[in-house]
Coordinates of C-alpha atoms in Angstrom, one line a residue:
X1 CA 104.9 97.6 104.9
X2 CA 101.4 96.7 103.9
X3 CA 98.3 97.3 105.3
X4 CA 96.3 94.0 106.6
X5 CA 93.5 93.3 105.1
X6 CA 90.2 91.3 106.1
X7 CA 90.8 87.7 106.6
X8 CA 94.3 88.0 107.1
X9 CA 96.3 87.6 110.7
X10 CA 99.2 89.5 110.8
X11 CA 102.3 88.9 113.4
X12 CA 103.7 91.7 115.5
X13 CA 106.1 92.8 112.6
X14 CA 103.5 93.2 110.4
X15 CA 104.3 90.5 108.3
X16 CA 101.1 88.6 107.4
X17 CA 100.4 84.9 107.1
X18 CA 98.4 83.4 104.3
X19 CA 94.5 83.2 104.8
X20 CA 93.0 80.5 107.0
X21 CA 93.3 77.1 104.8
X22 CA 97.3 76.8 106.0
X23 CA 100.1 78.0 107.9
X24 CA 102.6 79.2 105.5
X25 CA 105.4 77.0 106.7
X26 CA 103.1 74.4 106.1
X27 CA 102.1 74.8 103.0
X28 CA 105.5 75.7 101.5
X29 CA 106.6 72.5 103.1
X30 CA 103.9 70.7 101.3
X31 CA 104.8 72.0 97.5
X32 CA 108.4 71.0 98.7
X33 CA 107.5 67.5 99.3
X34 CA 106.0 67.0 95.8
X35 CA 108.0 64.8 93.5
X36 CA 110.4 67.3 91.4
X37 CA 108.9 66.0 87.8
X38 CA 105.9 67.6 89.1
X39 CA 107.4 71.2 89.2
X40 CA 109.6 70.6 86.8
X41 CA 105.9 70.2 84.8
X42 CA 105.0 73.2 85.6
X43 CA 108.0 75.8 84.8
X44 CA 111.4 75.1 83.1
X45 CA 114.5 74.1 84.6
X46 CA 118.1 75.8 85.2
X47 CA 120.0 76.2 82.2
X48 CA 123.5 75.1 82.5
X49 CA 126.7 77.6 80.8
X50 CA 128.4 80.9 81.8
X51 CA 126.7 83.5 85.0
X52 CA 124.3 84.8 82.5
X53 CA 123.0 81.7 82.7
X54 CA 122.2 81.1 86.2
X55 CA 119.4 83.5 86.3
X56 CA 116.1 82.9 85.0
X57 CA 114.6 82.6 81.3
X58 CA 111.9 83.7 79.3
X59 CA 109.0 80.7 78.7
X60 CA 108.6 79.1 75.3
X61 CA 107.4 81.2 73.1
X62 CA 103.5 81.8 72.4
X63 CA 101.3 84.1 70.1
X64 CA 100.2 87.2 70.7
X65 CA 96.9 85.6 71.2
X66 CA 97.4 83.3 73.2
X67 CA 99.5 85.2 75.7
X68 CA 96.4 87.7 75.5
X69 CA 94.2 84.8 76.5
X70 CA 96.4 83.4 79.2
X71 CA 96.4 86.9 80.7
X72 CA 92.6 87.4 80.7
X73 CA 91.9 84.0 82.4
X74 CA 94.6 84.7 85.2
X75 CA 92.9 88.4 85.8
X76 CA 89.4 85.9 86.1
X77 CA 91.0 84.0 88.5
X78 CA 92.7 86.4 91.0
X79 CA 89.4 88.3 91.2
X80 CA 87.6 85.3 91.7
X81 CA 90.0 84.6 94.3
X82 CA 90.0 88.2 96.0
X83 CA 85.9 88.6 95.6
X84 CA 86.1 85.3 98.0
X85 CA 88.4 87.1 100.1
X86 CA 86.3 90.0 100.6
X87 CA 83.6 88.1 101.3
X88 CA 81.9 87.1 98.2
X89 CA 79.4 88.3 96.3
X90 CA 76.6 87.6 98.5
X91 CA 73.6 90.3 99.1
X92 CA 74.8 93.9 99.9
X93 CA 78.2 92.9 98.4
X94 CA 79.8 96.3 97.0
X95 CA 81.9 95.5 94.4
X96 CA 84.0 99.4 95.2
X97 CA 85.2 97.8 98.0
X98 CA 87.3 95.3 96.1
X99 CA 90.6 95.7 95.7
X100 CA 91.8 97.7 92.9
X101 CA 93.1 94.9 90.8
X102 CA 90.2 92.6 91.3
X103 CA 87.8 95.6 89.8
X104 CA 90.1 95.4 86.4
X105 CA 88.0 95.7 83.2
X106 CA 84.9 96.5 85.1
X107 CA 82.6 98.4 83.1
X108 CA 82.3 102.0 83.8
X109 CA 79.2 103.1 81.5
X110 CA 76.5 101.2 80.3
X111 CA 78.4 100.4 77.1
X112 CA 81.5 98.5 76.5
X113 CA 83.3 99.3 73.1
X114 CA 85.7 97.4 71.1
X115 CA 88.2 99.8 69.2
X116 CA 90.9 99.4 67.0
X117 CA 93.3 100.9 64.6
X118 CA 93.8 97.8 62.2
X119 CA 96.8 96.5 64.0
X120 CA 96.1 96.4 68.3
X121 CA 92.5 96.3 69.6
X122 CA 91.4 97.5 73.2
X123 CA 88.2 98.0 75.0
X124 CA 86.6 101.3 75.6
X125 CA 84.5 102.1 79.0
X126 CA 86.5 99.8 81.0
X127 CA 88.8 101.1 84.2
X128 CA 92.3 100.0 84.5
X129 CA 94.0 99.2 88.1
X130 CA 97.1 99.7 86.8
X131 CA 98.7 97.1 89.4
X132 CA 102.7 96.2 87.9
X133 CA 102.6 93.4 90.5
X134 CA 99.5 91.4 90.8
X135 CA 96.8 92.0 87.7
X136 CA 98.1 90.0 85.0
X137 CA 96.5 92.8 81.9
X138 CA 98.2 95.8 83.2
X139 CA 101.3 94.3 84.5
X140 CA 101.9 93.1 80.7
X141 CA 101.2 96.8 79.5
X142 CA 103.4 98.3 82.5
X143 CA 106.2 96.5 82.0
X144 CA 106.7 96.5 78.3
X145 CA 106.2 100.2 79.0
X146 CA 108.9 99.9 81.3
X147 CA 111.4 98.0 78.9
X148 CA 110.7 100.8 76.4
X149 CA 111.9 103.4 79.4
X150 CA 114.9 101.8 79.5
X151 CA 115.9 101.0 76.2
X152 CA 115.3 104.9 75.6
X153 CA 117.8 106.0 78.3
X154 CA 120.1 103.1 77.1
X155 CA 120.2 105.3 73.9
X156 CA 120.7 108.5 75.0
X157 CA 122.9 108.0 77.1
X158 CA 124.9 106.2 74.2
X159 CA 124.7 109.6 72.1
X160 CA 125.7 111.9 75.1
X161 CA 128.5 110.0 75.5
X162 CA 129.0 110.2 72.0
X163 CA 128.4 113.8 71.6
X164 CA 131.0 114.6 74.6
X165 CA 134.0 112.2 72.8
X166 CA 132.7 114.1 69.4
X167 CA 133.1 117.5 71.0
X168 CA 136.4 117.0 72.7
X169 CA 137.9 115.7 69.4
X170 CA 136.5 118.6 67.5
X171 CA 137.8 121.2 70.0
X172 CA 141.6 119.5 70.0
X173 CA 141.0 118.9 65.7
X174 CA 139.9 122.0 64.6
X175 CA 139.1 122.1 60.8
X176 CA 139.4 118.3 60.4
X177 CA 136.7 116.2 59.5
X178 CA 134.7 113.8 62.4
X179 CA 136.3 110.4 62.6
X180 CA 133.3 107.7 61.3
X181 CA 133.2 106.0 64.8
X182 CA 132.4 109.4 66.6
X183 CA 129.8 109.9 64.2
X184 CA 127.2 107.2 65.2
X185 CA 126.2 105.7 69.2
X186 CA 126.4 102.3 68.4
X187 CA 129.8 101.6 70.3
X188 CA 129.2 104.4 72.9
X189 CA 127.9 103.3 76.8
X190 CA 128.9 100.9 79.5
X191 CA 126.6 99.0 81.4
X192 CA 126.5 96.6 84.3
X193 CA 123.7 93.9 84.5
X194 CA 123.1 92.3 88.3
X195 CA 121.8 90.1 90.4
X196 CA 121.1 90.7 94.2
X197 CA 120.1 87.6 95.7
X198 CA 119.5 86.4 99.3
X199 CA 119.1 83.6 101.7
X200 CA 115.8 82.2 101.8
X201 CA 113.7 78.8 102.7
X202 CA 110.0 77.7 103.0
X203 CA 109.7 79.4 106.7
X204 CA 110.1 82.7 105.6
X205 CA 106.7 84.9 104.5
X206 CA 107.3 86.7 101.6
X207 CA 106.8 90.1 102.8
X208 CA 109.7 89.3 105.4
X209 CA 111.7 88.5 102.6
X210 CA 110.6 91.0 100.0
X211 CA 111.3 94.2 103.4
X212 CA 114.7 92.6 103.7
X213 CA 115.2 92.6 100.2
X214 CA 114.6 96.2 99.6
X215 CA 115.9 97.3 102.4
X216 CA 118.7 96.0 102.1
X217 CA 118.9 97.6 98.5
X218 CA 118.0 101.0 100.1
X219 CA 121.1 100.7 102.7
X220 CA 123.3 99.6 99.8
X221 CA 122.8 102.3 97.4
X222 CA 122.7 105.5 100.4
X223 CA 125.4 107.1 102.3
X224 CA 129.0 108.0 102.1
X225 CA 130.3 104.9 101.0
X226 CA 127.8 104.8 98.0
X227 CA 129.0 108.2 96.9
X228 CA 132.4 107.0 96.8
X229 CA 132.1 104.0 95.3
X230 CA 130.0 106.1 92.5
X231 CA 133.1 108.3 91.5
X232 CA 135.3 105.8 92.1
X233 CA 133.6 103.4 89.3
X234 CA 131.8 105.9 87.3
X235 CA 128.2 105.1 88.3
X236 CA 126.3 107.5 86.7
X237 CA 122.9 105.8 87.9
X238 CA 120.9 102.8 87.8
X239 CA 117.5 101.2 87.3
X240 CA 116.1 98.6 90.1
X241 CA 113.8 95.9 89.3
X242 CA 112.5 93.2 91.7
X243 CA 111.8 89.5 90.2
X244 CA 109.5 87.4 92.7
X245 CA 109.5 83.2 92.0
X246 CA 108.2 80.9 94.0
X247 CA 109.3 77.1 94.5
X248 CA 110.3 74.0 96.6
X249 CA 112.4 76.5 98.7
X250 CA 109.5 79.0 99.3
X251 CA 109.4 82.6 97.8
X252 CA 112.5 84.2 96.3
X253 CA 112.2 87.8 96.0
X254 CA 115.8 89.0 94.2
X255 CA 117.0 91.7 92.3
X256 CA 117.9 92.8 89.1
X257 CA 119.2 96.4 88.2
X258 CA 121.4 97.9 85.4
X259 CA 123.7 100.8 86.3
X260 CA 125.3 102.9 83.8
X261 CA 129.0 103.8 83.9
X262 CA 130.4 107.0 82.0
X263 CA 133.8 105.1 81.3
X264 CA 135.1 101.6 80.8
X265 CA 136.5 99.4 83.9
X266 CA 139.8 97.4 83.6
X267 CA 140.0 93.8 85.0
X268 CA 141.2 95.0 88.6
X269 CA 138.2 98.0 88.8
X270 CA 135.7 95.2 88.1
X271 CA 136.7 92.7 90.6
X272 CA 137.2 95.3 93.0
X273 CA 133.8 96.4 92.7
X274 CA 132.4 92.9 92.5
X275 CA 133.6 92.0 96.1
X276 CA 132.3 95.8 96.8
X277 CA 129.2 95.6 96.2
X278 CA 128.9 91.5 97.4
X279 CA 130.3 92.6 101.0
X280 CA 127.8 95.6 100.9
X281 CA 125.0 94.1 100.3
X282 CA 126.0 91.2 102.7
X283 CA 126.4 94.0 105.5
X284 CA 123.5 95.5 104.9
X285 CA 120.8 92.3 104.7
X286 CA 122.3 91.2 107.9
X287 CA 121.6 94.9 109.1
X288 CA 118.0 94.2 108.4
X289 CA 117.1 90.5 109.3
X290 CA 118.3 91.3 113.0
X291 CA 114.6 93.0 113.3
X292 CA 112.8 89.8 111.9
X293 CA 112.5 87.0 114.7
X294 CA 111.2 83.3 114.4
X295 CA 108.6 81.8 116.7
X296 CA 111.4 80.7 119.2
X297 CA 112.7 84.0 118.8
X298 CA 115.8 83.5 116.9
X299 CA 116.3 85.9 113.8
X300 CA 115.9 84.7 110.0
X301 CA 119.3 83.7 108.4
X302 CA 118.7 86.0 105.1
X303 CA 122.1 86.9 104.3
X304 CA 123.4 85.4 101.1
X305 CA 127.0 83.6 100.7
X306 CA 129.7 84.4 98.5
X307 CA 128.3 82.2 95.5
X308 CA 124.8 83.3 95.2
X309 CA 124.7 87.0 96.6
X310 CA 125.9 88.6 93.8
X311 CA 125.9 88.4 89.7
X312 CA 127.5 91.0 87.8
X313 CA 128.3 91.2 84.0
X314 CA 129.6 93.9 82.6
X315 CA 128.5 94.8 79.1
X316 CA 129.8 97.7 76.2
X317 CA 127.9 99.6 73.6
X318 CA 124.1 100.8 72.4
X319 CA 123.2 97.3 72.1
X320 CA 124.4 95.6 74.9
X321 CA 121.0 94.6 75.7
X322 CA 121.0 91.9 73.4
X323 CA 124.6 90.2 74.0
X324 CA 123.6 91.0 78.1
X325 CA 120.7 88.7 78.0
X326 CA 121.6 86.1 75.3
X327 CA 120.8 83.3 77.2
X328 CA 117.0 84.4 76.8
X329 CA 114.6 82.9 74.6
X330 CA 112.9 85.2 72.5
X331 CA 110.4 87.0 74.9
X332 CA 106.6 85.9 74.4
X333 CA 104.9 87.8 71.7
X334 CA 107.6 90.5 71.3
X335 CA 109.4 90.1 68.5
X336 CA 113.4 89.9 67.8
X337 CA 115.9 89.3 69.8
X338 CA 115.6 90.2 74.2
X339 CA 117.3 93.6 75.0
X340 CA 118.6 94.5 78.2
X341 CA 115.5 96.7 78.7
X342 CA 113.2 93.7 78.5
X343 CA 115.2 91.6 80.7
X344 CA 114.9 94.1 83.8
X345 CA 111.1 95.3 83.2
X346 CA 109.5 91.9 81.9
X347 CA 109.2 89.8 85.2
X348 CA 105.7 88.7 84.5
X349 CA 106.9 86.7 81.3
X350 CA 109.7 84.6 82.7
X351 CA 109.6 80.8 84.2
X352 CA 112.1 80.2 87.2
X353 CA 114.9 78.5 87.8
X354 CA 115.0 74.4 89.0
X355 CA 111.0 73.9 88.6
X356 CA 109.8 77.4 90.6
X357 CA 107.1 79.6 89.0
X358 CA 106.3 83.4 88.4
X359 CA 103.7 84.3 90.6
X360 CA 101.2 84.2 87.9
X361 CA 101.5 80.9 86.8
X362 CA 100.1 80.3 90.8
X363 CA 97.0 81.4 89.1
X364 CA 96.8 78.4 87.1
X365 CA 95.1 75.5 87.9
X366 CA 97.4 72.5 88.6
X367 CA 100.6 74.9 89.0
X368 CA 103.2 72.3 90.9
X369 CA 100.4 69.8 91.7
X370 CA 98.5 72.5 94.4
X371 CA 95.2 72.1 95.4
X372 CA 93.2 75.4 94.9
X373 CA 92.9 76.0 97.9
X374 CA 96.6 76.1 98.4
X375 CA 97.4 78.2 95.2
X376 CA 94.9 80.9 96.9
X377 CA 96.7 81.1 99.5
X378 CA 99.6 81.7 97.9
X379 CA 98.5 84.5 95.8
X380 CA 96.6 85.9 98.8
X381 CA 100.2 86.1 100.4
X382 CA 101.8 87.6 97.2
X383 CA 99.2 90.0 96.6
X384 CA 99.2 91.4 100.4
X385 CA 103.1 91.4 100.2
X386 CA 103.4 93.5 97.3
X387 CA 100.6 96.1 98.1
X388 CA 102.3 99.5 97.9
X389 CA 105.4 98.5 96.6
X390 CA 107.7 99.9 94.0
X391 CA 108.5 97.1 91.2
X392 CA 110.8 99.4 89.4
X393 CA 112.7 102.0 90.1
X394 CA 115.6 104.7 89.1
X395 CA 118.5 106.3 90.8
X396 CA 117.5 110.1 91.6
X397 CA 117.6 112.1 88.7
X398 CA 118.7 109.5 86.0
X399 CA 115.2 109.6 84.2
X400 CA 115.3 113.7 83.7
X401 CA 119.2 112.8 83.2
X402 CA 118.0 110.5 80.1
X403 CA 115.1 112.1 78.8
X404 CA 112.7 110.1 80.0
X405 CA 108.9 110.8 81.7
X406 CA 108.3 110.1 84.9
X407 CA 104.9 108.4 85.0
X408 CA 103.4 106.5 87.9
X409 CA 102.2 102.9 87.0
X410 CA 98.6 103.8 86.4
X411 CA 99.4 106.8 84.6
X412 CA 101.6 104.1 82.2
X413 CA 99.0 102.2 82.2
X414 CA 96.2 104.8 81.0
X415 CA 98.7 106.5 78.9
X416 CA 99.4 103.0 76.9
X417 CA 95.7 102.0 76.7
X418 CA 94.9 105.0 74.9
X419 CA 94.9 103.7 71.3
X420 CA 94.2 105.9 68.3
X421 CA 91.6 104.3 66.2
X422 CA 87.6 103.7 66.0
X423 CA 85.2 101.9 67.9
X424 CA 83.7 99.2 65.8
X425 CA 81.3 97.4 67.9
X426 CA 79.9 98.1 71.5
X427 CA 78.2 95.6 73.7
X428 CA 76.2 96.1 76.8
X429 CA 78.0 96.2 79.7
X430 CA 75.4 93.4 81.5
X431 CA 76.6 90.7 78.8
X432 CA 80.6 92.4 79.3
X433 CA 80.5 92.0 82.7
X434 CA 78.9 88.0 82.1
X435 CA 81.2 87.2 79.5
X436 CA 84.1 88.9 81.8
X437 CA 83.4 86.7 84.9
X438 CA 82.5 83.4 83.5
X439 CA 84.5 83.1 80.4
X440 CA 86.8 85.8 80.1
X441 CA 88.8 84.3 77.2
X442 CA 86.2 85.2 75.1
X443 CA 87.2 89.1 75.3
X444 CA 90.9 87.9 74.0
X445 CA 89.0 86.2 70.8
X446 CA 86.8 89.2 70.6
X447 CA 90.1 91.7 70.5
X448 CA 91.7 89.3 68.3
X449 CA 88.8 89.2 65.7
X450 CA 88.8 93.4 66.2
X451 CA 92.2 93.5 65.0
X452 CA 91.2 91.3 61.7
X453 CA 88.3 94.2 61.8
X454 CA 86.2 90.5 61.5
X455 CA 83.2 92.7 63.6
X456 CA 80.7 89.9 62.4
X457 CA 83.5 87.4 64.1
X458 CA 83.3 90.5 67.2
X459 CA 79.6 90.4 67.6
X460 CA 79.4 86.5 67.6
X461 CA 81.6 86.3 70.8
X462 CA 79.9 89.4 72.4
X463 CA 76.5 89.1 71.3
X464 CA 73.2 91.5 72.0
X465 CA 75.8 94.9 70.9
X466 CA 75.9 96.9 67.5
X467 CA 78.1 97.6 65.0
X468 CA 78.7 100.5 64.4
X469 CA 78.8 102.6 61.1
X470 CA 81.5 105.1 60.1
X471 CA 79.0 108.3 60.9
X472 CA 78.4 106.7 64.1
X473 CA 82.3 105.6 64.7
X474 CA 83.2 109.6 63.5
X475 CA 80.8 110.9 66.5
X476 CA 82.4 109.2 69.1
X477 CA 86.0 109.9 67.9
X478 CA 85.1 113.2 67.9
X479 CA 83.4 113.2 71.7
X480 CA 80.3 113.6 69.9
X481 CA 78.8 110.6 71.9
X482 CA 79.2 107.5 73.8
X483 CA 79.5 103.9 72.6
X484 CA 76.5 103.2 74.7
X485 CA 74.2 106.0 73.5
X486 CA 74.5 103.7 70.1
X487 CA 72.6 100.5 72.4
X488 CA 68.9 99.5 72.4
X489 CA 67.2 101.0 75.0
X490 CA 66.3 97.7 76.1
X491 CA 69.8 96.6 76.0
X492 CA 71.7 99.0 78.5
X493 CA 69.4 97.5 81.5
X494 CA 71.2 95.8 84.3

């Protein structure tokens, strides 16, 4: 559960309400009483066609840049929003007792460098929260991180099950050369794609929601019955992802995993499973609303019906991603066609369903016709909810199973920022942290004009910095010196 912060009142189950301006009930009863056109303004609407369908989609497509530039604005904004929080920056403010993702891109040494290896750009001398669920900049790094874990143990496990059919034909075919389909992955793997959903209206907080939700998950997927059900349907493991919207009907925390089977199911194992699995998790939400109560003291009705608990779509071969997900648009700034991978890990990038937004988009002003006031204390709520929390997870042992590291999100994080190439051009950190605070699409245009190598373009946008030449670029590659030992003397002052 997470740990209540200043400003916040918190009910005795721990479950907090929003900040001062509004109840929550109140305020999700508000955004429910706007005219639909309005929300349907701010996100997309349900797509009609087969289950795949009923889940949520990728937004229209933008550039690289522009999604850049939408992410650096959004990090401005939910600092801005948790500085006020904390207090403000009034006199004796201490900005190390901001929240981790509000102290994103703050400067660490007096210099702030902009490197590049031709292609991506970054920034040098800047700390990283590493925050999957509420810093819009490392969530995007995180999670296509996370997509890339997945589509990696997709793979392997393709060739292991290829390797195994290989080696039994071999050992009952001595002599006699490998059939063509045993010789490549491509067909190999089955794979189940689904969605956990549950009960939920404008009276419930989020972190009520989100406990039950994961609870519920953890009951599921432990015990007995769970072991049986493994064997019995082949479940060699899964991955767990949790997708957070938010709309007329309040929050809606769900679920989306992928669970790898070592053998193919026939019609009967598959709707056997299916009303499995629905009854299970049914069971077990019920098993932990009856510890949530309402003001009058009647429990939260959470559990979902027979419709909407459950999505499941089973899916064959390496590249089941892509037919998995088809009714995706192209995911922003990633080219090709969405794979499986992307459609568990890449939560930040998606609109909802029936005019409800990503949590993000809250951070944008106008989102469903909400006053500021009332988008703060929304993201206040989502950002107190998700504190501690696991986004995404694996079964035990599936990761060292598939060959793949076990990294904790700010390890993903630093391991991903850590870009071969040189630093071109470094600026002081007094006219970084300006330029980060008060027009923080500026350092999108500055990383956008590094990858061009444009450094005239660079020092434009961040003026009073250097650029650097290749002797000077050479000694900081090599650890030779800092970006900031290149600055005027007069230019490092705070």
């Amino acid at each position: 559960m997470s740990v209540p912060t200043q400003g916040t009142k918190w009910n005795p189950m721990g479950v907090p309400s929003p900040s001062q301006h509004q109840t929550a009930e109140r305020l999700h009863a508000a955004v429910a009483a706007k005219p639909q056109g309005v929300a349907a303004e701010a996100a997309s609407g349900a797509r009609s066609g087969p289950p795949w369908e009923k889940t949520n989609k990728i937004t229209p497509s933008l550039s690289r840049t522009d999604l850049r530039r939408l992410a650096y604005g959004r990090r401005a904004e939910s600092r801005k929003i948790l500085v006020r929080h904390a207090g403000g920056e009034t006199l004796g403010f201490e900005p190390i007792k901001l929240p981790r993702c509000a102290r994103c891109g703050q400067p660490v040494d007096t210099g702030v460098g902009v490197m590049t290896n031709g292609e991506k750009a970054r920034f040098t001398g800047t700390m990283l929260c590493g925050s999957i669920w509420a810093c819009p900049t490392c969530s995007a790094i995180i999670r296509h991180e996370r997509a890339h874990e997945v589509a990696l143990a997709i793979g392997n496990h393709a060739e292991k099950l290829r390797k195994a059919a290989a080696d039994q034909w071999q050992a009952e075919h001595e002599g006699q050369r490998l059939p063509p389909e045993l010789m490549v992955s491509d067909s190999f793997g089955n794979y189940i794609f689904g969605t956990l959903t549950l009960r939920h209206d404008r009276t419930m907080p989020l972190a009520m929601t989100l406990d039950a939700i994961l609870k519920g998950w953890t009951k599921m997927i432990n015990g007995s019955p769970w072991q049986r059900a493994s064997e019995r349907w082949k479940i060699r493991g899964f991955v767990r992802a949790i997708e957070i919207t938010y709309g007329v009907n309040g929050w809606h925390p769900h679920i989306h995993f992928v669970m790898f089977l070592d053998g193919d199911l026939d019609d009967g194992q598959r709707e056997a499973m299916q009303q499995w699995l629905l009854d299970r998790w049914k069971t077990m939400v019920k098993r932990v609303a009856k510890a949530y109560k309402k003001k009058d003291g009647n429990p939260y009705n959470v559990a979902p019906n027979d419709e909407h608990g459950i999505d499941l779509q089973f899916k064959s071969g390496k590249d089941a991603g892509t037919a998995a997900a088809e009714y995706i648009t192209k995911i922003q700034g990633d080219k090709g066609g969405v794979t499986l991978a992307q459609e568990i890990a890449r939560g930040d990038i998606k609109n909802g369903r029936m005019g409800s937004v990503n949590p993000f988009q809250l951070l944008d002003s106008g989102c469903l016709g909400l006053s500021d006031f009332q988008r703060e204390d929304l993201w206040l709520e989502y950002w107190q909810a998700t504190l501690r929390r696991r986004c995404i997870t694996w079964s035990r042992g599936l990761k060292e199973d598939m060959e793949v590291e076990e990294l904790e999100d700010e390890e993903l994080a630093e391991k991903a920022d850590e870009l071969p190439g040189l630093v071109g051009y470094v600026v002081p950190n007094r006219v970084y942290k300006d330029i980060r605070k008060s027009a923080p699409e500026t350092l999108a245009d500055a990383l956008d004009a590094a990858e061009r190598e444009d450094w005239q373009e660079v020092a434009r946008l961040l003026p009073g910095g250097v650029i650097l030449t290749d002797e000077q670029q050479d000694a900081i590659a090599d650890g030779e010196a800092k970006p900031g030992d290149y600055l005027p003397t007069m230019s490092v002052m705070v």
